[in-house]
Coordinates of C-alpha atoms in Angstrom, one line a residue:
Chain A
X235 CA 51.0 101.7 106.0
X236 CA 54.7 100.7 106.1
X237 CA 57.4 102.4 104.0
X238 CA 60.2 100.0 103.1
X239 CA 63.6 101.1 102.0
X240 CA 66.5 99.0 100.6
X241 CA 69.9 100.4 99.5
X242 CA 72.1 97.4 100.2
X243 CA 73.0 96.9 96.5
X244 CA 73.5 99.0 93.4
X245 CA 69.7 99.2 93.0
X246 CA 67.7 101.2 95.5
X247 CA 64.1 100.4 96.1
X248 CA 61.3 102.0 98.0
X249 CA 57.9 100.3 98.7
X250 CA 54.7 101.0 100.5
X251 CA 53.0 98.0 102.0
X252 CA 49.7 97.7 103.9
X253 CA 48.4 94.5 105.6
X254 CA 51.0 92.5 103.8
X255 CA 49.9 93.8 100.4
X256 CA 52.1 95.9 98.1
X257 CA 50.6 99.3 97.4
X258 CA 53.4 100.6 95.3
X259 CA 57.1 99.9 94.7
X260 CA 59.8 101.6 92.7
X261 CA 63.5 100.9 92.1
X262 CA 66.3 102.9 90.7
X263 CA 69.9 102.2 90.0
X264 CA 72.6 104.4 91.6
X265 CA 74.2 106.6 88.9
X266 CA 77.4 105.0 87.7
X267 CA 79.2 108.2 88.1
X268 CA 78.4 111.0 90.5
X269 CA 79.6 114.6 90.4
X270 CA 83.3 115.3 90.8
X271 CA 84.6 113.8 94.1
X272 CA 81.7 111.6 94.6
X273 CA 81.2 108.2 93.1
X274 CA 77.7 107.6 92.1
X275 CA 75.7 106.6 95.1
X276 CA 72.2 106.4 96.5
X277 CA 72.5 109.8 98.1
X278 CA 71.4 111.4 94.8
X279 CA 68.4 109.1 94.2
X280 CA 67.0 107.9 97.5
X281 CA 65.0 110.9 98.7
X282 CA 63.7 111.8 95.2
X283 CA 62.6 108.1 94.9
X284 CA 60.8 108.2 98.3
X285 CA 59.2 111.5 97.2
X286 CA 58.1 110.0 93.9
X287 CA 56.6 106.9 95.5
X288 CA 54.7 108.9 98.1
X289 CA 53.3 111.3 95.6
X290 CA 52.3 108.5 93.2
X291 CA 50.5 106.9 96.1
X292 CA 49.0 110.3 97.0
X293 CA 50.4 110.0 100.5
X294 CA 52.3 112.4 102.7
X295 CA 55.1 111.0 104.9
X296 CA 53.1 111.8 108.0
X297 CA 50.5 109.2 106.9
X298 CA 53.1 106.4 107.1
X299 CA 52.8 104.3 110.3
X300 CA 56.3 102.8 110.4
X301 CA 59.6 102.6 108.5
X302 CA 61.3 99.4 107.6
X303 CA 64.9 99.6 106.5
X304 CA 67.2 97.0 104.9
X305 CA 70.0 96.6 107.5
X306 CA 72.5 94.5 105.5
X307 CA 74.8 92.9 104.7
X308 CA 75.5 94.8 101.5
X309 CA 77.5 97.8 100.4
X310 CA 78.6 99.7 103.5
X311 CA 78.1 103.1 101.9
X312 CA 74.6 102.1 100.5
X313 CA 73.5 100.7 103.9
X314 CA 74.6 103.9 105.7
X315 CA 72.8 106.2 103.2
X316 CA 69.6 104.2 103.7
X317 CA 69.8 104.0 107.4
X318 CA 70.9 107.6 107.9
X319 CA 68.0 108.8 105.6
X320 CA 65.6 106.8 107.8
X321 CA 67.1 108.2 110.9
X322 CA 66.5 111.7 109.6
X323 CA 62.9 110.9 108.4
X324 CA 62.0 109.3 111.7
X325 CA 63.6 111.9 114.0
X326 CA 61.2 114.1 116.0
X327 CA 58.1 112.1 115.9
X328 CA 56.9 108.9 117.5
X329 CA 57.1 106.7 114.4
X330 CA 58.3 103.1 114.8
X331 CA 61.4 102.0 112.9
X332 CA 62.4 98.4 112.3
X333 CA 65.6 97.1 110.7
X334 CA 65.2 94.1 108.5
X335 CA 68.2 91.8 107.5
X336 CA 68.7 92.0 103.8
X337 CA 69.3 88.4 102.9
X338 CA 66.0 87.0 104.3
X339 CA 64.3 89.9 102.6
X340 CA 65.8 88.8 99.2
X341 CA 64.7 85.2 99.8
X342 CA 61.2 86.3 100.7
X343 CA 60.8 87.8 97.3
X344 CA 61.0 84.4 95.7
X345 CA 57.7 82.8 94.5
X346 CA 57.0 79.7 92.4
X347 CA 60.2 77.9 93.4
X348 CA 60.6 74.8 95.5
X349 CA 64.1 74.0 96.8
X350 CA 67.0 75.9 98.2
X351 CA 67.2 79.7 98.0
X352 CA 70.5 81.4 98.3
X353 CA 70.8 85.3 98.3
X354 CA 74.3 85.8 96.9
X355 CA 75.7 89.3 97.0
X356 CA 79.1 90.4 95.8
X357 CA 81.1 91.4 99.0
X358 CA 84.3 92.3 97.0
X359 CA 87.6 91.0 98.1
X360 CA 86.7 87.6 96.5
X361 CA 83.9 87.0 99.0
X362 CA 80.1 87.0 98.9
X363 CA 77.4 87.7 101.5
X364 CA 75.0 84.8 101.5
X365 CA 72.6 82.7 103.5
X366 CA 70.8 79.5 102.6
X367 CA 67.1 79.0 102.9
X368 CA 64.7 76.1 102.0
X369 CA 61.4 77.0 100.3
X370 CA 58.8 74.3 100.6
X371 CA 55.1 74.6 100.1
X372 CA 55.5 78.4 100.0
X373 CA 57.2 78.6 103.4
X374 CA 60.8 79.7 103.9
X375 CA 63.0 77.9 106.4
X376 CA 66.4 79.4 107.3
X377 CA 69.3 76.9 107.0
X378 CA 72.3 79.0 107.8
X379 CA 73.0 82.3 109.4
X380 CA 74.2 85.3 107.3
X381 CA 77.6 84.5 106.1
X382 CA 80.5 86.3 104.5
X383 CA 82.7 83.8 102.8
X384 CA 84.3 82.7 99.6
X385 CA 81.8 81.8 96.9
X386 CA 83.2 78.3 96.8
X387 CA 82.4 77.7 100.4
X388 CA 78.8 78.9 99.9
X389 CA 78.3 76.7 96.9
X390 CA 79.8 73.7 98.7
X391 CA 77.4 74.4 101.6
X392 CA 74.5 74.5 99.1
X393 CA 75.6 71.2 97.6
X394 CA 75.8 69.4 101.0
X395 CA 72.6 70.9 102.4
X396 CA 70.6 70.4 99.3
X397 CA 71.0 66.7 98.7
X398 CA 69.2 66.5 95.4
X399 CA 67.2 69.8 95.7
X400 CA 67.7 72.4 93.2
X401 CA 69.1 75.7 94.4
X402 CA 68.2 79.2 93.3
X403 CA 70.9 81.8 93.6
X404 CA 69.9 85.5 93.6
X405 CA 72.0 88.6 93.6
X406 CA 74.8 90.6 92.1
X407 CA 77.3 87.9 93.2
X408 CA 76.3 85.9 90.2
X409 CA 77.8 88.4 87.9
X410 CA 81.2 87.7 89.3
X411 CA 80.9 84.1 90.4
X412 CA 78.1 82.6 88.2
X413 CA 80.6 80.3 86.4
X414 CA 81.6 78.7 89.7
X415 CA 78.0 77.8 90.4
X416 CA 77.6 76.4 86.9
X417 CA 80.7 74.3 87.3
X418 CA 80.0 73.0 90.8
X419 CA 76.4 72.3 90.5
X420 CA 76.3 71.1 86.8
X421 CA 74.7 67.8 87.6
X422 CA 72.0 69.4 89.8
X423 CA 69.1 71.6 89.3
X424 CA 70.0 75.2 89.8
X425 CA 69.1 78.6 88.6
X426 CA 70.8 81.9 88.8
X427 CA 69.0 85.3 88.8
X428 CA 71.5 88.1 88.7
X429 CA 69.6 91.3 89.2
X430 CA 66.3 89.9 88.0
X431 CA 64.9 90.5 91.5
X432 CA 66.0 94.1 91.6
X433 CA 63.7 95.2 94.2
X434 CA 63.9 94.2 97.9
X435 CA 62.0 97.1 99.5
X436 CA 58.6 95.3 99.2
X437 CA 59.9 92.3 101.2
X438 CA 61.7 94.6 103.6
X439 CA 58.4 96.4 104.3
X440 CA 56.4 93.1 104.6
X441 CA 58.9 91.6 107.0
X442 CA 59.0 94.9 108.8
X443 CA 55.3 95.0 109.1
X444 CA 55.3 91.7 110.8
X445 CA 57.8 92.9 113.4
X446 CA 55.8 96.1 113.9
X447 CA 52.8 94.0 114.6
X448 CA 54.8 92.1 117.3
X449 CA 55.8 95.5 118.6
X450 CA 59.5 94.7 118.0
X451 CA 60.7 98.2 117.3
X452 CA 64.4 99.2 117.1
X453 CA 65.8 102.3 118.7
X454 CA 66.3 104.6 115.8
X455 CA 69.0 106.7 117.6
X456 CA 71.5 103.9 118.1
X457 CA 70.6 101.6 115.2
X458 CA 73.5 100.5 113.0
X459 CA 73.8 98.5 109.8
X460 CA 74.5 94.8 109.8
X461 CA 78.0 95.0 108.4
X462 CA 78.9 91.3 108.9
X463 CA 82.5 92.2 108.1
X464 CA 84.9 94.3 110.2
X465 CA 86.7 97.2 108.6
X466 CA 89.8 96.5 106.7
X467 CA 91.9 98.3 109.3
X468 CA 90.5 96.1 112.1
X469 CA 91.1 93.0 110.1
X470 CA 94.8 93.9 109.5
X471 CA 95.2 94.7 113.2
X472 CA 93.8 91.3 114.1
X473 CA 96.3 89.5 111.8
X474 CA 99.2 91.4 113.3
X475 CA 98.3 90.9 117.0
Chain B
X61 CA 67.0 133.1 112.3
X62 CA 67.6 129.8 114.0
X63 CA 69.9 127.4 112.2
X64 CA 71.0 123.8 113.1
X65 CA 74.5 123.0 111.8
X66 CA 75.7 119.4 111.3
X67 CA 79.3 118.4 110.6
X68 CA 80.5 114.8 109.9
X69 CA 83.3 115.4 107.3
X70 CA 86.0 113.5 109.1
X71 CA 86.2 111.9 112.5
X72 CA 84.1 114.1 114.7
X73 CA 80.3 114.0 114.8
X74 CA 79.2 117.5 115.6
X75 CA 76.0 119.5 115.8
X76 CA 75.3 123.1 116.9
X77 CA 72.4 125.5 117.1
X78 CA 73.0 129.1 116.2
X79 CA 70.7 132.1 116.7
X80 CA 70.9 135.0 114.3
X81 CA 74.2 134.0 113.0
X82 CA 75.9 135.0 116.2
X83 CA 74.8 133.4 119.4
X84 CA 75.8 129.7 119.8
X85 CA 73.1 128.1 121.8
X86 CA 74.7 124.7 121.7
X87 CA 77.8 123.2 120.1
X88 CA 78.3 119.6 120.7
X89 CA 81.1 117.3 119.4
X90 CA 81.5 113.6 119.8
X91 CA 85.2 112.9 119.3
X92 CA 86.4 109.6 118.0
X93 CA 90.0 109.9 119.1
X94 CA 89.6 106.8 121.2
X95 CA 88.6 104.8 118.2
X96 CA 91.3 105.9 115.8
X97 CA 94.1 106.2 118.4
X98 CA 95.3 102.6 118.1
X99 CA 95.8 103.2 114.3
X100 CA 97.7 106.5 114.7
X101 CA 95.3 108.2 112.3
X102 CA 91.7 108.4 111.1
X103 CA 90.4 105.1 109.6
X104 CA 87.7 106.2 107.1
X105 CA 85.5 103.1 107.4
X106 CA 85.6 103.2 111.2
X107 CA 84.8 106.9 111.2
X108 CA 81.7 106.3 109.0
X109 CA 80.5 103.6 111.4
X110 CA 80.9 105.9 114.4
X111 CA 79.0 108.7 112.7
X112 CA 76.0 106.4 112.1
X113 CA 76.0 105.5 115.8
X114 CA 76.4 109.1 117.1
X115 CA 74.6 111.4 114.7
X116 CA 71.1 111.4 116.2
X117 CA 72.1 111.5 119.9
X118 CA 74.4 114.4 119.1
X119 CA 71.9 116.2 117.0
X120 CA 69.2 115.6 119.6
X121 CA 71.5 116.7 122.4
X122 CA 72.3 120.0 120.6
X123 CA 68.6 120.8 120.2
X124 CA 67.9 119.9 123.8
X125 CA 70.8 121.9 125.1
X126 CA 69.6 124.9 123.1
X127 CA 66.1 124.3 124.4
X128 CA 64.6 124.5 120.9
X129 CA 62.6 122.0 118.8
X130 CA 62.6 121.2 115.1
X131 CA 59.6 123.5 114.7
X132 CA 61.7 126.5 115.8
X133 CA 64.3 125.9 113.1
X134 CA 64.4 128.2 110.1
X135 CA 67.0 126.1 108.4
X136 CA 69.6 123.3 108.6
X137 CA 73.2 123.5 107.3
X138 CA 75.3 120.3 106.7
X139 CA 78.8 119.8 105.5
X140 CA 78.8 118.3 102.0
X141 CA 82.5 118.4 101.4
X142 CA 85.4 118.2 101.2
X143 CA 86.2 115.3 103.5
X144 CA 85.8 111.5 103.8
X145 CA 82.9 110.6 101.5
X146 CA 81.5 107.9 103.8
X147 CA 81.5 110.2 106.8
X148 CA 80.0 113.1 104.8
X149 CA 77.1 110.9 103.5
X150 CA 75.9 110.1 107.1
X151 CA 75.4 113.8 108.1
X152 CA 74.0 114.7 104.7
X153 CA 71.5 111.8 104.6
X154 CA 70.2 112.5 108.1
X155 CA 69.8 116.2 107.4
X156 CA 68.0 115.6 104.1
X157 CA 65.7 113.2 105.9
X158 CA 64.8 115.8 108.6
X159 CA 64.5 118.5 106.0
X160 CA 62.1 116.4 103.9
X161 CA 59.9 115.3 106.8
X162 CA 59.6 118.7 108.4
X163 CA 59.9 120.9 105.3
X164 CA 62.8 122.8 106.8
X165 CA 65.0 124.3 104.1
X166 CA 68.6 123.0 104.2
X167 CA 71.9 123.9 102.5
X168 CA 75.0 121.8 101.9
X169 CA 78.1 123.6 103.1
X170 CA 81.7 123.7 102.0
X171 CA 83.7 122.8 105.1
X172 CA 86.6 125.0 104.1
X173 CA 84.4 128.1 103.7
X174 CA 83.0 127.4 107.2
X175 CA 86.5 127.3 108.7
X176 CA 87.5 130.6 107.0
X177 CA 84.3 132.3 108.6
X178 CA 84.4 130.6 112.0
X179 CA 86.1 133.7 113.6
X180 CA 82.8 135.6 113.1
X181 CA 81.2 133.5 115.8
X182 CA 83.3 135.4 118.3
X183 CA 84.6 138.6 116.6
X184 CA 83.8 141.0 113.8
X185 CA 86.6 141.1 111.4
X186 CA 86.8 143.7 108.7
X187 CA 87.4 142.4 105.2
X188 CA 89.7 141.7 103.6
X189 CA 91.9 139.3 105.6
X190 CA 94.4 136.6 104.9
X191 CA 93.3 133.3 106.3
X192 CA 95.5 130.4 107.2
X193 CA 93.5 127.2 107.5
X194 CA 95.7 124.5 109.0
X195 CA 94.4 121.2 110.3
X196 CA 94.9 117.4 110.1
X197 CA 93.5 117.5 106.5
X198 CA 94.3 120.9 105.1
X199 CA 97.0 123.6 105.0
X200 CA 95.6 126.4 102.9
X201 CA 96.1 130.1 102.5
X202 CA 93.3 132.3 101.2
X203 CA 92.6 136.0 100.7
X204 CA 89.0 136.6 102.0
X205 CA 87.6 139.8 100.5
X206 CA 84.0 139.3 101.4
X207 CA 81.5 136.6 102.2
X208 CA 81.6 134.3 99.2
X209 CA 84.8 135.9 97.8
X210 CA 87.8 133.7 98.5
X211 CA 91.0 133.8 96.6
X212 CA 93.3 130.7 96.8
X213 CA 96.8 131.8 97.5
X214 CA 98.6 128.5 98.3
X215 CA 98.4 125.1 99.9
X216 CA 100.5 122.2 101.0
X217 CA 102.2 120.1 98.4
X218 CA 102.3 117.0 100.5
X219 CA 101.2 116.5 104.1
X220 CA 98.9 118.8 106.0
X221 CA 100.4 120.5 109.0
X222 CA 98.3 118.5 111.4
X223 CA 99.1 115.3 109.6
X224 CA 102.8 116.0 110.1
X225 CA 102.1 116.3 113.8
X226 CA 100.3 113.0 113.8
X227 CA 103.0 111.2 111.9
X228 CA 105.8 112.6 114.1
X229 CA 103.8 111.7 117.3
X230 CA 103.4 108.2 116.0
X231 CA 107.2 107.9 115.3
X232 CA 107.9 109.0 118.8
X233 CA 105.2 106.8 120.3
X234 CA 103.4 109.8 121.8
X235 CA 99.8 108.8 120.9
X236 CA 97.1 110.3 118.8
X237 CA 96.1 113.0 117.9
X238 CA 99.6 114.4 117.7
X239 CA 98.9 118.1 117.8
X240 CA 97.9 118.2 121.4
X241 CA 100.6 115.9 122.8
X242 CA 103.5 117.5 120.9
X243 CA 102.3 121.0 121.8
X244 CA 102.2 119.9 125.5
X245 CA 105.6 118.3 125.4
X246 CA 107.1 121.2 123.6
X247 CA 106.4 123.5 126.5
X248 CA 109.3 122.0 128.5
X249 CA 111.6 121.6 125.5
X250 CA 114.2 123.8 123.8
X251 CA 113.0 124.8 120.3
X252 CA 116.6 125.4 119.2
X253 CA 117.9 122.1 120.4
X254 CA 117.7 120.3 117.0
X255 CA 117.9 122.3 113.8
X256 CA 115.4 120.6 111.5
X257 CA 115.2 121.8 107.9
X258 CA 112.6 124.4 106.7
X259 CA 111.4 123.7 103.2
X260 CA 111.6 126.8 101.0
X261 CA 109.3 127.3 98.1
X262 CA 110.4 129.3 95.1
X263 CA 109.9 133.0 95.1
X264 CA 106.3 134.2 94.8
X265 CA 104.8 130.9 95.9
X266 CA 102.6 130.7 99.0
X267 CA 102.8 126.9 99.1
X268 CA 103.7 124.7 102.1
X269 CA 105.6 121.4 102.4
X270 CA 106.0 119.3 105.5
X271 CA 107.1 115.9 104.3
X272 CA 110.8 116.9 104.2
X273 CA 110.6 117.9 107.9
X274 CA 108.8 114.6 108.7
X275 CA 111.6 112.6 107.0
X276 CA 114.2 114.7 108.8
X277 CA 112.7 113.8 112.2
X278 CA 112.5 110.2 111.2
X279 CA 116.3 110.1 110.3
X280 CA 117.1 112.0 113.4
X281 CA 115.3 109.4 115.6
X282 CA 116.7 106.5 113.7
X283 CA 120.3 107.7 113.8
X284 CA 120.2 107.9 117.6
X285 CA 118.1 104.9 118.6
X286 CA 115.3 105.1 121.1
X287 CA 117.4 105.0 124.3
X288 CA 119.4 108.0 123.2
X289 CA 116.6 110.4 122.1
X290 CA 114.0 109.3 124.7
X291 CA 115.7 111.5 127.4
X292 CA 115.3 114.7 125.4
X293 CA 112.1 114.0 123.6
X294 CA 110.6 117.4 124.7
X295 CA 113.5 119.1 122.9
X296 CA 112.8 117.1 119.8
X297 CA 109.0 118.0 120.1
X298 CA 109.8 121.7 120.6
X299 CA 112.3 121.8 117.7
X300 CA 109.9 120.0 115.4
X301 CA 107.1 122.3 116.4
X302 CA 109.2 125.4 115.9
X303 CA 110.0 124.2 112.3
X304 CA 106.3 123.7 111.6
X305 CA 105.4 127.1 113.0
X306 CA 108.2 128.8 111.0
X307 CA 106.9 127.2 107.8
X308 CA 103.3 128.3 108.6
X309 CA 104.1 131.8 109.7
X310 CA 106.5 132.8 106.9
X311 CA 104.1 132.4 103.9
X312 CA 101.2 133.8 105.8
X313 CA 103.0 137.0 106.8
X314 CA 104.5 137.4 103.3
X315 CA 101.1 137.0 101.8
X316 CA 99.6 139.7 104.1
X317 CA 102.6 142.0 103.3
X318 CA 102.5 141.5 99.5
X319 CA 98.8 141.9 99.3
X320 CA 98.8 145.0 101.6
X321 CA 96.3 143.3 104.0
X322 CA 96.7 144.0 107.7
X323 CA 94.5 141.4 109.1
X324 CA 95.2 137.7 109.4
X325 CA 92.8 135.0 110.6
X326 CA 93.8 131.6 111.7
X327 CA 91.5 128.6 111.5
X328 CA 91.5 124.8 111.7
X329 CA 92.8 122.5 114.5
X330 CA 96.4 123.6 114.2
X331 CA 95.3 127.2 114.9
X332 CA 94.7 126.0 118.5
X333 CA 98.5 125.4 118.8
X334 CA 99.9 127.6 121.5
X335 CA 103.3 128.2 119.8
X336 CA 101.6 129.2 116.5
X337 CA 99.4 131.7 118.3
X338 CA 102.4 133.1 120.3
X339 CA 104.5 133.6 117.1
X340 CA 101.7 135.0 115.0
X341 CA 101.0 137.5 117.8
X342 CA 104.7 138.6 118.0
X343 CA 105.1 138.8 114.2
X344 CA 101.9 140.8 113.5
X345 CA 102.5 143.2 116.4
X346 CA 106.0 143.9 115.0
X347 CA 104.6 144.7 111.6
X348 CA 101.5 146.6 112.8
X349 CA 99.0 144.0 111.8
X350 CA 96.3 142.2 113.6
X351 CA 95.8 138.5 114.1
X352 CA 92.6 136.8 115.0
X353 CA 92.1 133.2 116.2
X354 CA 88.9 131.5 117.3
X355 CA 88.8 129.7 120.6
X356 CA 90.1 126.1 120.3
X357 CA 86.6 124.6 120.2
X358 CA 85.8 126.7 117.1
X359 CA 89.2 126.0 115.5
X360 CA 88.6 122.2 115.3
X361 CA 85.7 120.8 113.4
X362 CA 82.4 121.9 114.8
X363 CA 78.8 122.4 113.9
X364 CA 78.7 126.1 114.9
X365 CA 80.8 127.2 111.9
X366 CA 78.6 125.1 109.6
X367 CA 75.5 126.8 111.1
X368 CA 77.1 130.2 110.7
X369 CA 77.9 129.6 107.0
X370 CA 74.5 128.1 106.5
X371 CA 72.9 131.2 108.0
X372 CA 74.7 133.4 105.5
X373 CA 73.7 131.3 102.6
X374 CA 70.1 130.8 103.8
X375 CA 69.6 134.6 104.2
X376 CA 70.7 135.0 100.6
X377 CA 67.9 132.7 99.6
X378 CA 69.9 129.6 98.8
X379 CA 68.1 126.2 99.1
X380 CA 69.4 122.8 98.1
X381 CA 67.4 120.0 96.7
X382 CA 67.2 116.4 97.8
X383 CA 69.4 115.1 95.0
X384 CA 72.5 116.7 96.5
X385 CA 75.4 114.4 96.9
X386 CA 78.5 114.6 99.1
X387 CA 81.7 115.7 97.4
X388 CA 84.9 114.5 98.9
X389 CA 87.0 116.8 96.8
X390 CA 84.9 120.0 96.9
X391 CA 87.0 123.0 96.4
X392 CA 86.4 126.6 97.4

């Protein structure tokens, strides 16, 4: 029984998976506005959501056999809330924890599509977090590593890699850059799904379960998110030096 | 009662174990000075990243040092504000996770309240007292009449006292954090060598202001050029420090006098400053008052003061739920 958690984007999700099968999954959006001094974030909703999923499944946390957590890329704050919560939940007992990269997890959610798949998350600063995959006969092949880059560069990459294949873009990057896709790929098959795949936790749990089976555990104490991008201060320092 | 205290409001990851609100069994801090040093100040995103890395090892280390297990804990206290929201969220999320898994009650703590009470880890102080909280993030004056009864008297209008230290240290190329280096350098300098201005507030105000002083130091350095001030930098450090201390001591003493309170408590990182301690001792002795300051490790951010404040809240029956968020601007 694997508990999967994803807080990489504005929608948090929690899922319970066993033997690859989804037992239960729930998603909730972070409140737009938090209390005074706190922007709305997953801190308010994540544990109540975990609590709700467990009680709906009539499970207690101690019956879970491993945690799988979405590592990123995504919102820095969201990722830290998810990973820190898992660190707390896993502390003090011998439960395995595995970190799962977010972009492959999003791509894994896709069914009934043949062609390229591109998780496409808004990274602010006029960039997206993205990676390209090919889905053929139900199997997913990774074509690029996780990238942080201008949306144009990603769309170009999809155009070159895909030849005549259609490309499915998924994620909140579409809200900001959907028009770029429409323009660049107008003569090709493409599809955009903004937040129509809101929940990633199920795939996180499934991919996590596969790693648990291979005994590929992470060390919960020292685990960190996959930020993909250095902090602003580090970037500026690099430019100067 | 055994309480674990966790503090991640700024750039230090800290955890402590406190027995019966009094005995500190462990008090660990992982400083990030090396990370922020090259930037001359705390970089929030880097601080958050460091906390994620350090939180469990520090927390685990504190429990091991105290030779207790999670099962022994009666409660957990964690800072929920004010501070850097990204940093706060790491400690808060971890503590909520532990509390949820092990059904240990937890409370979110106001960082300022914890500083005002930190002295009780070492001394009993009779209420009421005037408390000066001066650190890299805050310069605040309170009348503390009882646990839970804090009257705001004044605060800084611009930079915090510790921030002024950091900025002046950066101007002088002395490194980070500025408080320690300037304090050290000032020992060999003449505090009357340069007469830097002291900002004066209007009558009746207990506010502070340090940006004028900071600018004055900048102009002083610029007018002379590095090769001319380098030789007497200890005098400049001592003179700057004297001005900061003057501006901290005056409103604090005046508040005590006007409110008819004879006890003063210092708190926060700047309370570890040797000259501030010396001057407060002289002044209070002269006027028949008493001054209390925690040892340096309890002045700066630490988990023990969070555990202490948590202890007091927990024994009054307070419990927080899992929907609690961090609050960067939490007031007292």
